[in-house]
Each structure stands twice: as structure tokens, then as C-alpha cells.
Coordinates of C-alpha atoms in Angstrom, one line a residue:
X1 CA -56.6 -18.0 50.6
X2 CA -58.3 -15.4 52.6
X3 CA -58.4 -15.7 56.9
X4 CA -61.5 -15.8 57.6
X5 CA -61.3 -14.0 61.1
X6 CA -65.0 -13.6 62.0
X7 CA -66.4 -17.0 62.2
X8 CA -63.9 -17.1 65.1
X9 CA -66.0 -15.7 67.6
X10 CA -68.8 -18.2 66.6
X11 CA -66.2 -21.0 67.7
X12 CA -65.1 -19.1 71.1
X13 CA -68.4 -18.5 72.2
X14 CA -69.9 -22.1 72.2
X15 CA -66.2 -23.1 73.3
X16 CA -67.3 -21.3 76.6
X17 CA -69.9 -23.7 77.4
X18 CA -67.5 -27.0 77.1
X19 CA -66.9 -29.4 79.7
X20 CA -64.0 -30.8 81.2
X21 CA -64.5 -33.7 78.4
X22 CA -61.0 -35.1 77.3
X23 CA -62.1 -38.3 75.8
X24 CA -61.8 -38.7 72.4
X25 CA -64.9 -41.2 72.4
X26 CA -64.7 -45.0 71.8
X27 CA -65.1 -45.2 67.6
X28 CA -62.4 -42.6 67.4
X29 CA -59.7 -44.6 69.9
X30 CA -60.6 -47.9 68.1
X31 CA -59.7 -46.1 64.3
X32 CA -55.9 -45.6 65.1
X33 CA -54.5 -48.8 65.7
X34 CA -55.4 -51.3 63.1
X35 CA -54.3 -54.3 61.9
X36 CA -50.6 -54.7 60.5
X37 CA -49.8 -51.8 63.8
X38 CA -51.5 -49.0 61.2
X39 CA -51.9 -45.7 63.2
X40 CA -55.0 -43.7 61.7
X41 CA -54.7 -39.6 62.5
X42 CA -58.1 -37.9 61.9
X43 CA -57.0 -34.4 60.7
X44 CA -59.6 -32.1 60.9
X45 CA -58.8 -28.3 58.5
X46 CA -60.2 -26.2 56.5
X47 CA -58.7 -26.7 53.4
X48 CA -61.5 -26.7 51.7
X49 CA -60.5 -24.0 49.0
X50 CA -57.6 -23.6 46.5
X51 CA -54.9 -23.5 46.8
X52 CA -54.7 -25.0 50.2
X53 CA -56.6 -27.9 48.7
X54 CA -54.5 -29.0 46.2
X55 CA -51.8 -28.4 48.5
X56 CA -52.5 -30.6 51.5
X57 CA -53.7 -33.4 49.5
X58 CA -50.2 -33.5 48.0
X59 CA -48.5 -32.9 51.7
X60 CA -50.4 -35.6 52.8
X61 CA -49.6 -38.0 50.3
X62 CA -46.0 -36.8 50.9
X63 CA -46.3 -37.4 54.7
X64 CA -47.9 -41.2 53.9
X65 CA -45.3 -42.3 51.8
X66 CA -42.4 -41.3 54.3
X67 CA -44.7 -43.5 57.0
X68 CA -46.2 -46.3 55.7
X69 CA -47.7 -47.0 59.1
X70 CA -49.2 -43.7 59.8
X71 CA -52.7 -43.4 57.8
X72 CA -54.1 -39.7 58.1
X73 CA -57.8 -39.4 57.7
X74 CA -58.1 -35.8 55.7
X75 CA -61.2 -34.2 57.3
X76 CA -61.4 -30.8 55.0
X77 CA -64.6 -28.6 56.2
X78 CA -65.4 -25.3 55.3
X79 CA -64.6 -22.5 57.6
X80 CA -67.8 -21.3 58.8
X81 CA -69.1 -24.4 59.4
X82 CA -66.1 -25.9 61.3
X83 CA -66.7 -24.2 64.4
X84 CA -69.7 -25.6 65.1
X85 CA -69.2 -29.0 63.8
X86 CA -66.0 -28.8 65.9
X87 CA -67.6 -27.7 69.4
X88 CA -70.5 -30.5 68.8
X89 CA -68.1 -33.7 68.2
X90 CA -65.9 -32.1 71.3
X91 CA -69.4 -31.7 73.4
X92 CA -70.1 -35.3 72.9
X93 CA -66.7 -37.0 74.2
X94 CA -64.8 -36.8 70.9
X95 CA -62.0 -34.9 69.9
X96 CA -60.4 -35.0 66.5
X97 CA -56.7 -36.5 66.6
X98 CA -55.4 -32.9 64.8
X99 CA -57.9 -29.8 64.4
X100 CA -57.3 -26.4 63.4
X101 CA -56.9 -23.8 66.2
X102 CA -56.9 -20.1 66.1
X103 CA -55.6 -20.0 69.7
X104 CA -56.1 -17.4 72.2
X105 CA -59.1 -17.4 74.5
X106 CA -60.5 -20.4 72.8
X107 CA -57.4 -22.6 73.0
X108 CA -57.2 -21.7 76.6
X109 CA -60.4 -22.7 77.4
X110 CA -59.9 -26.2 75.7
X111 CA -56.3 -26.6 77.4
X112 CA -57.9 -25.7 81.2
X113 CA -60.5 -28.2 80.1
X114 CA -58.0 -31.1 79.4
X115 CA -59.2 -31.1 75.5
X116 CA -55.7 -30.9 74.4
X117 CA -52.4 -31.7 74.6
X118 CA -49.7 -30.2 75.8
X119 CA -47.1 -30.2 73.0
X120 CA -44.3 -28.1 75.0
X121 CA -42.0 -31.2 75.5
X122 CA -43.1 -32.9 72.1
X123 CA -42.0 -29.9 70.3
X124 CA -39.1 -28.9 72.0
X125 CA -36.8 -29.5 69.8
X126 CA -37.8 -27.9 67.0
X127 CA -40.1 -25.2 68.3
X128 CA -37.3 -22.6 67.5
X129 CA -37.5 -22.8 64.3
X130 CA -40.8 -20.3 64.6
X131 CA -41.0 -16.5 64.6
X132 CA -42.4 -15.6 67.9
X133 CA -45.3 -13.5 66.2
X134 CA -46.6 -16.6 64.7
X135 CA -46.1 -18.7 68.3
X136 CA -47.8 -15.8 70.3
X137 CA -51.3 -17.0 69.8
X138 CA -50.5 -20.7 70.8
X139 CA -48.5 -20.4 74.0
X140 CA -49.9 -19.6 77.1
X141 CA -48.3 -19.6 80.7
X142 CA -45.2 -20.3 79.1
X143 CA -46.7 -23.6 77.9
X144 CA -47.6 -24.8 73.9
X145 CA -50.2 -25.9 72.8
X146 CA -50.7 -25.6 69.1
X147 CA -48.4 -25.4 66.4
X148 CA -49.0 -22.3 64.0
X149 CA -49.3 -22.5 60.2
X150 CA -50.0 -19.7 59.1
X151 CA -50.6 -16.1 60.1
X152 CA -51.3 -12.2 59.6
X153 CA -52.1 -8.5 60.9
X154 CA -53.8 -5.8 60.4
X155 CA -52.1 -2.0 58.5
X156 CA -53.0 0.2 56.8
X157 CA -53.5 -0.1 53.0
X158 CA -52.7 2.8 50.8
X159 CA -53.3 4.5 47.6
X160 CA -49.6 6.2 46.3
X161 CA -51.3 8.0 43.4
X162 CA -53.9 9.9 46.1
X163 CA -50.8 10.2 48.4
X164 CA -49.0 11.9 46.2
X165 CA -51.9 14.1 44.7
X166 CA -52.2 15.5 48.4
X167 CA -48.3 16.1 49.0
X168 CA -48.4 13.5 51.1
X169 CA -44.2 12.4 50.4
X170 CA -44.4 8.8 53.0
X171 CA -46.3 6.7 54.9
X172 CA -47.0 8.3 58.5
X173 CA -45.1 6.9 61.6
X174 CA -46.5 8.7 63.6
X175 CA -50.3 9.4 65.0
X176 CA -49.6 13.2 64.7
X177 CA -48.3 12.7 60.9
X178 CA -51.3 10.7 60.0
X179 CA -53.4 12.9 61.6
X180 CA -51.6 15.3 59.6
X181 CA -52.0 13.2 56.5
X182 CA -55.7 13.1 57.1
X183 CA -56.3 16.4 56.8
X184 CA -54.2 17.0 54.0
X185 CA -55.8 14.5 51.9
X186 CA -59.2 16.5 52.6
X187 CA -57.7 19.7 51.9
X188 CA -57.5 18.0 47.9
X189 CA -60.5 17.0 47.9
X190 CA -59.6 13.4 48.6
X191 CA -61.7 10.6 50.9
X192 CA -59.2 10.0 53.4
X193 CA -60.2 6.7 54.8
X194 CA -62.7 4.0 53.7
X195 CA -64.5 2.4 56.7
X196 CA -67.3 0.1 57.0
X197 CA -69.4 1.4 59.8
X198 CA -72.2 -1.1 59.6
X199 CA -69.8 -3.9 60.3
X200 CA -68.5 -2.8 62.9
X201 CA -65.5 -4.9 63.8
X202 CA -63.6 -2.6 61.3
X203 CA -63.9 -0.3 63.2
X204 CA -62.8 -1.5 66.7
X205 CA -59.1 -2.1 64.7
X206 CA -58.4 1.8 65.5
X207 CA -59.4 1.6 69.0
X208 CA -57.3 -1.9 69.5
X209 CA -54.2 -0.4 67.6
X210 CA -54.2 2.5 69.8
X211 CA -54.8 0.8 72.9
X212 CA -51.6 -1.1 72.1
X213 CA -49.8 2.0 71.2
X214 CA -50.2 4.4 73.9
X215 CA -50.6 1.2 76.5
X216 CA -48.4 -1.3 75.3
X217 CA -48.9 -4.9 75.0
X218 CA -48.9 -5.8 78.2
X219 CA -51.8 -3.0 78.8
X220 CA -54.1 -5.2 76.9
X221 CA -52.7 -8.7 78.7
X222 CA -53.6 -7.3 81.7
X223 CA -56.8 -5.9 81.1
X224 CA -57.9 -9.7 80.4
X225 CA -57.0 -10.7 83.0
X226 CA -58.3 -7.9 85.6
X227 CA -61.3 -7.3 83.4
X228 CA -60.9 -3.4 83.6
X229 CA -60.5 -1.5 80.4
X230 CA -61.2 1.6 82.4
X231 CA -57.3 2.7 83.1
X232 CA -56.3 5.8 81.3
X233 CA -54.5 4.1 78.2
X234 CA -57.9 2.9 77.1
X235 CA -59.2 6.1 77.7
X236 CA -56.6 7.7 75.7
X237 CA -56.9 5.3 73.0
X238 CA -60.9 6.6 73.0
X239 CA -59.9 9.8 72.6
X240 CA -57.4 9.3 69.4
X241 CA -60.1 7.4 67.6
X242 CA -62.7 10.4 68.4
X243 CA -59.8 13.7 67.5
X244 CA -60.0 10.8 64.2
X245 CA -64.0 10.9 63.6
X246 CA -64.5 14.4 64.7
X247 CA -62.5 15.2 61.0
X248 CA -65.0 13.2 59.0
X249 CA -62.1 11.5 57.3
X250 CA -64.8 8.6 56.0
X251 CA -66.7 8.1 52.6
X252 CA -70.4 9.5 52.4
X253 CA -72.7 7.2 53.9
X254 CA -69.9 5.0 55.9
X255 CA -72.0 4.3 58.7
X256 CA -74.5 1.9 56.8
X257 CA -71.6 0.2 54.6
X258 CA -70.7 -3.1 54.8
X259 CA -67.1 -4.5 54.4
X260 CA -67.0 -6.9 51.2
X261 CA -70.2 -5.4 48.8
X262 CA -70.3 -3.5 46.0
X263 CA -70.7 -0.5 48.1
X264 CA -68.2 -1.1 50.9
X265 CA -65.3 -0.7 52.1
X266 CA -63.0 -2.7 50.3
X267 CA -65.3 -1.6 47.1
X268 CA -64.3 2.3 48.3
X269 CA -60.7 1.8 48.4
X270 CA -60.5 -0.7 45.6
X271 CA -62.1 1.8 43.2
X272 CA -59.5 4.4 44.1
X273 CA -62.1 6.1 46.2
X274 CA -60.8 7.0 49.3
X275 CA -57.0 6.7 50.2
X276 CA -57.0 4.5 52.9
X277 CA -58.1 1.6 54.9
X278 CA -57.5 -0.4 58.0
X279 CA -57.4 -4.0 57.3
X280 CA -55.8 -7.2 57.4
X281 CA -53.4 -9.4 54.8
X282 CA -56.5 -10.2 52.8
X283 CA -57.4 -6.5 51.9
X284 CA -55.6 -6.7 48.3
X285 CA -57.7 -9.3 46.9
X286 CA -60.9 -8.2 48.4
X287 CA -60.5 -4.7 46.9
X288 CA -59.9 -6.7 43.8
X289 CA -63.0 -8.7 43.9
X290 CA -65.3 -6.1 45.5
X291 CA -64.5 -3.2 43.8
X292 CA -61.3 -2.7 40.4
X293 CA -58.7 -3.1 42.4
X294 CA -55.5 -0.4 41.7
X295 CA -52.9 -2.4 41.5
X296 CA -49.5 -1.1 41.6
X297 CA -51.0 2.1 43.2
X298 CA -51.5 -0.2 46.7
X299 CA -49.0 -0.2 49.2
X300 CA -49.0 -1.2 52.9
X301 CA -47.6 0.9 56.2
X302 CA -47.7 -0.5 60.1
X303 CA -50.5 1.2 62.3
X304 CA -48.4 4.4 63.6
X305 CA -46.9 4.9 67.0
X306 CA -48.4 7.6 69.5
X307 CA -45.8 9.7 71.0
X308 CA -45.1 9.4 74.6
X309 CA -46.8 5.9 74.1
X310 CA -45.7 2.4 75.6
X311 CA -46.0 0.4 71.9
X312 CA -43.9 0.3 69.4
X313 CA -44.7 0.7 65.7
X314 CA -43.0 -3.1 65.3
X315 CA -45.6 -4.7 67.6
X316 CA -48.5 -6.0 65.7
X317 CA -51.9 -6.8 65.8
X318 CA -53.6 -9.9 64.0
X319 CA -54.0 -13.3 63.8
X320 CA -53.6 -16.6 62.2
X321 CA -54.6 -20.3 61.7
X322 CA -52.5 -23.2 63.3
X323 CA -53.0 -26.8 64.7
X324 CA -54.2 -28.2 67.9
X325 CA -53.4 -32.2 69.2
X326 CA -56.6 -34.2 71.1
X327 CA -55.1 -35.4 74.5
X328 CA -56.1 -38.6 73.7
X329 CA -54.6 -38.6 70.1
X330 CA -52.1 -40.9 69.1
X331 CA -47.9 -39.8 69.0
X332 CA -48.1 -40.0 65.8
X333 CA -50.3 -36.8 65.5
X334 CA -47.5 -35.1 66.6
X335 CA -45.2 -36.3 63.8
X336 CA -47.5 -35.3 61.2
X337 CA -47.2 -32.0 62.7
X338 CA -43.7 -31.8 62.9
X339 CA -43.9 -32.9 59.1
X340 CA -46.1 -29.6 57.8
X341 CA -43.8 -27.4 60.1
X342 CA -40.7 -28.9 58.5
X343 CA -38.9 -25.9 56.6
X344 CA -39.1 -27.4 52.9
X345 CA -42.7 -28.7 53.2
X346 CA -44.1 -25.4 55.0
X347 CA -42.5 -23.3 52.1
X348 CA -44.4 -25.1 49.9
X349 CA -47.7 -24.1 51.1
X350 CA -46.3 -20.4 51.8
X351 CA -45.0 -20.4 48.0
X352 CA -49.1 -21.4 47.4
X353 CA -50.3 -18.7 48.2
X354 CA -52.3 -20.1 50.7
X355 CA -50.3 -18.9 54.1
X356 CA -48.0 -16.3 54.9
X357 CA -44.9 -17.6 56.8
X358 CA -44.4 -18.7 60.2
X359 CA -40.7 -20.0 60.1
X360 CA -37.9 -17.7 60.0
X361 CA -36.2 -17.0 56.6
X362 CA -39.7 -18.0 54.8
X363 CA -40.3 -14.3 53.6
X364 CA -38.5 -15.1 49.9
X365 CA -41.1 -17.7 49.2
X366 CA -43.8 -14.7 49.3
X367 CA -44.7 -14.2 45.6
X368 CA -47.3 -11.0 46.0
X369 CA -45.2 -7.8 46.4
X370 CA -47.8 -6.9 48.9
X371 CA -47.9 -10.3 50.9
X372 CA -44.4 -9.8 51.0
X373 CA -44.3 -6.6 52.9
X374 CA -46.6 -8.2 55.3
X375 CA -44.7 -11.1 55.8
X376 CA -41.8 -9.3 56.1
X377 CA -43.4 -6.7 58.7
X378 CA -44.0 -9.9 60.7
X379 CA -40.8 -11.5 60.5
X380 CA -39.1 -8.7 62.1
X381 CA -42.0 -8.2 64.7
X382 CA -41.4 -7.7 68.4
X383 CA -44.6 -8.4 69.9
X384 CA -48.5 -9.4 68.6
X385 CA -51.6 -9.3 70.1
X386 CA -54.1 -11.5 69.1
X387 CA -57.9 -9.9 67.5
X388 CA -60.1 -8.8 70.8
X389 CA -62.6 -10.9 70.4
X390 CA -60.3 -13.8 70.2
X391 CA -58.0 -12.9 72.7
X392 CA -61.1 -11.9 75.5
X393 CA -63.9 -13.8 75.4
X394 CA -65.9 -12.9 72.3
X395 CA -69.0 -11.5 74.2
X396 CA -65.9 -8.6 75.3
X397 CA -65.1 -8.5 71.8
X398 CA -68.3 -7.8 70.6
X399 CA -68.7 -5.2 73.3
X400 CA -65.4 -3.6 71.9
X401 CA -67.0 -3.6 68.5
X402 CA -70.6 -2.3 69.8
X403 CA -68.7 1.0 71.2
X404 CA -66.0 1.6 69.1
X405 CA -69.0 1.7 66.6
X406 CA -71.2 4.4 69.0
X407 CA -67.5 5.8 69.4
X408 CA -67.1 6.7 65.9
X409 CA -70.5 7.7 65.1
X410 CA -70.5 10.4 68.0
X411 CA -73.3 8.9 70.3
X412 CA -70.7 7.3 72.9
X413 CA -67.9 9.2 75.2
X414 CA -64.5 7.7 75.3
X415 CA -64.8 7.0 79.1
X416 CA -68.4 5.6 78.3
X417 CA -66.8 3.1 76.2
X418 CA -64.0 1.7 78.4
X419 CA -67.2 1.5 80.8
X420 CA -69.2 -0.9 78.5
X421 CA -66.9 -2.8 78.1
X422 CA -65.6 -3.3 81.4
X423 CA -68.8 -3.6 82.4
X424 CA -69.2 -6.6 80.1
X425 CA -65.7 -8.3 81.0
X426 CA -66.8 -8.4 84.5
X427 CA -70.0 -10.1 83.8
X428 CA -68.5 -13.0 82.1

């Protein structure tokens, strides 16, 4: 199943107008205790799709017959359309017993709120059991508040064949060897990278990358907090991504492609067209489905480290899918989340298809050769910052996106970027 990441800011931006309203709302408290001391849990997901569908059916069939008394009402909705159906029912005084989160911003706004529980002493336990990638987007001020599921990051995908037409012999670690790598793979006569300007948002993955490379992690934590983006790391990072553009390293007509057509950007690199692209754990299938695909040709390399920079190439950038508690939602909510995080019923969904893992020691239950590069990448990663516009407020994520965009395209400065957006995190 592909994470869809960009309905996410749909969710964080009506999230910003919630109230402090922690009540779950009378017909929602009177469905969990019924008669015979029945507890009902109203999961709410987005399992909607296979082969997550077929899968939680059979987990929560599984989890009923191991509690008789615990009845969970399976509330699947597709992923565009949960956000808003999600911010409505909350909006009107009722919160679903178990919803999906994507954490960051969002989560934090429905934690200061009083929306949802605080699991940190629930889940003590057996929160350890987690990789801290996979945790990051759920914990904030030391505190838990969602349990993850499932997760993934952004690299960069990579044709071997056009690699090794240009005498290119490995993946660059570093900027100046993929710099390098970038002009050599013009020098053949090869479309280094395959971008989809009209979209945007894959765009602003450079500048976000680089930010965390030459800033370091806690660059970008701090940024959110002080609302400034104007510090020299972020101008730096600006002036990567332009010494990047100014070698025209994108396919013909980039700036009017779109990600998942015929013509875009997945199409490009799926098609063996250009050698290259930025993109998350879904980029394999969507090359597959937008374009040929080139199978054993594809292979995956972390986003380079910038010498003299505060990152480090094992610090990742992405994001994931995991599972908030009402505060008004029964104890048993939390059991049925301690169920789906239990090692032998999590590897079942991770052996899907449908997730990559978020337990350690998962990684041998990752099928795809390329999945399992991924999930491996994570397992051993030492820090992960969620997507901008879920980690800032998305109206600062889309600002990110907006300049990156004029970045790239040569009709905004480095320093006129940071400014944007600064200007925009202040006004929030």
C-alpha cells in the first residue's frame, strides 16, 4: 500500500481551527459498555485497500476471539476522505475510541487540545520494543501519544544500468560526489534526475534534506519553534539546491510535470529516462504503474551528507502512519493497540506488504528487495524528521514548497526563500 503523504496537510490545516473539545459525545460513551460488561472500541483507519484490508479484518477477528468482551467497531475510510471526516466528528464533541494519526504538528495540536490521550504510562512497558525512527513522529516533550504502525523516508532511487553507462562505479555519499555524478551522467548524454516541477512538494525534498544536512536535526526543531528559517544553514541549504538547478540536471519540460501521469516524474524514471529521482518508499510501484518500470535496474541510496555539515547520512527524512487513543476512550483501546504492536501480529501486516516495520528485528519479514533496503536504512537510523508540512504547520509547509519551486526554477534567491518562509511561520 502506498502512504499517501499529501492529504496530510488537508488534515493539519482544519486541525488548526479545533477547540479544546475532549468529549467524545454522548452516543459514542453509551456504545462501549453494553450489556453482559461488552466494551465496544470504534477504530477508525484507512484500510480501505488491499492488502491492508484483508489484513485487519483477519487481526481483528484475531484480537476478538482472544477477548470476548472487547467488541471493536472497524471503521475503514479512504485516505483522502478521512481527514476531513475526522476533523468534523472531533469538531462536534466526538472523538473516535482509536483513529489513525500521522503525528507531528497535527498530533500536537490535538494533545494541547485534550483530544487525546496520553499513552506514556499505558505503554510503558512495552514501548521499547519500537525503533526510535518509527516513535519520532508520535512523541513530543518527552511524552507519547500515538503508537506507530507503520512508516517510511524519502532517497534517492536509481537506475544501475545509466549509472554504469556514465562511469558512475557507486552511489554518492557525498553532496560533492553527487554533484560530481550529476555532471557525469550529462557528459553521456544521460537525464540525470527526474523531477516534477509542477507539483511542487517534490521538489522542496532537496531543500529539506539539505537543511538537515548542513544544519542538523535539531536546526530544523528549532526553527519551529523560533519561526526563523533565516539562520545560515537554511541559507546554505538554498544555495546547494540552486549550484543543483543552475546544471539543468532535469528532464525537458520538468517544470510543468506532474508526479504520478503518464508524463511525470515517476513516468520519467520508470521508463529508464532519466537516472534519478528523489522520492519516498512508494517510488518503485509508482514508476511501475506510471511509466514500465525497470526492475532489477532500481536501486536505492540515502540523501548524501554535506561536508563540514551537522547531519549525518543515517538521519532520515519521512514519515509514517500510526494510531491515536480519544481521551475519553475506553482502557480497552489501549489493549487493542498493544495487540497490532505485538511482534507476531505486526509481522504479519509488515510480511503484507502493506507497512514497512516499526519494531526492531522486523526487517526479514520485508519481501521487496527494495522495501527491504528501506526498511533496513530505517532500522539502523539515528534520527528522523518528520515531512515539513507535517512537522510545521502546513500553511509553512506550503510556503516551503512555493519557494523551493521559484528556487529551482531561477525566479527566487536563496536568502529570498528562507525570507518567505519565515515570513509565513511568523504569521501563523
Amino acid at each position: 500500500m502506498k502512504l499517501s503523504r499529501r492529504g496530510v496537510a488537508l488534515l493539519a490545516a482544519s486541525a488548526l481551527i479545533l477547540g479544546g473539545c475532549g468529549s467524545t459525545g454522548d452516543d459514542a460513551a453509551d456504545s462501549k459498555s453494553e450489556a453482559g460488561g461488552q466494551v465496544t472500541v470504534e477504530f477508525w483507519n484507512i484500510w480501505t485497500s488491499e492488502p491492508l484490508k484483508s489484513y485487519g479484518a483477519q487481526a481483528i477477528k484475531d484480537f476478538e476471539a482472544k477477548h470476548p468482551n472487547i467488541k471493536i467497531k472497524n471503521v475503514a475510510i479512504e485516505n483522502d476522505a478521512f481527514k476531513p471526516k475526522l476533523t468534523t466528528t472531533i469538531q462536534s464533541g466526538k472523538a473516535p475510541d482509536v483513529f489513525q494519526s500521522w503525528g507531528g504538528g497535527v498530533l500536537k495540536q490535538q494533545a494541547d487540545a485534550g483530544l487525546v490521550k496520553d499513552l506514556t504510562a499505558d505503554t510503558a512497558s512495552w514501548i521499547g520494543q519500537f525503533t526510535p525512527a518509527a516513535l519520532a513522529a508520535y512523541q513530543i516533550d518527552g511524552k507519547t501519544y500515538a503508537i506507530p504502525h507503520d512508516i517510511g523516508m524519502v532517497g534517492f532511487w536509481y537506475n544501475k544500468a545509466l549509472f554504469s553507462k556514465a562511469g558512475i562505479a557507486a552511489p554518492p555519499q557525498t553532496w560533492s560526489e553527487f554533484i560530481d555524478a550529476v555532471k557525469k551522467l550529462k557528459a553521456a548524454g544521460i537525464t540525470p534526475i527526474s523531477l516534477a516541477g509542477k507539483a511542487k512538494w517534490p521538489g522542496h525534498y532537496y531543500w529539506a534534506y539539505l537543511a538537515m544536512r548542513i544544519g542538523g536535526l535539531d536546526a530544523l526543531k528549532q526553527a519551529g519553534v523560533d519561526n526563523n528559517f533565516t539562520g545560515p544553514d537554511f541559507i546554505a541549504a538554498g544555495e546547494k539546491v540552486k549550484e543543483l538547478a543552475d546544471l539543468d540536471p532535469f528532464q525537458k519540460g520538468f517544470l510543468g510535470a506532474a508526479y504520478d501521469t503518464p508524463d511525470g516524474q515517476a513516468a520519467t524514471m520508470g521508463n529508464g529516462k532519466a537516472a534519478m529521482e528523489l522520492m519516498g518508499q512508494w517510488a518503485p510501484s509508482v514508476q511501475s504503474s506510471a511509466g514500465k518500470g525497470i526492475g532489477e535496474d532500481l536501486g536505492f541510496f540515502p540523501f548524501p551528507t554535506v561536508e563540514g555539515g551537522k547531519g549525518a547520512i543515517t538521519e532520515a527524512f519521512g514519515g509514517g502512519g500510526g494510531y491515536a487513543v480519544g481521551a475519553e476512550a475506553p482502557a480497552e483501546a489501549v489493549e487493542f493497540l498493544k495487540f497490532l504492536s505485538d511482534s507476531a501480529e505486526h509481522r504479519k501486516a509488515v510480511a503484507s506488504g502493506g507497512v514497512l516495520p516499526v519494531l526492531k528485528g522486523e526487517e526479514d519479514e520485508v519481501k521487496d528487495p527494495n522495501l527491504a533496503v528501506v526498511a533496513q536504512t530505517l532500522a539502523t537510523a539515528t534520527g528522523f524528521q518528520l515531512y515539513l508540512d507535517q512537522a510545521y504547520p502546513p500553511a509553512v509547509g506550503q510556503q516551503v514548497n512555493d519557494s523551493v519551486a521559484e528556487l529551482i526554477a531561477g525566479t527566487k534567491t536563496p536568502e529570498e526563500v528562507a525570507q518567505a518562509i519565515t515570513e509565513t511561520a511568523k504569521s501563523e
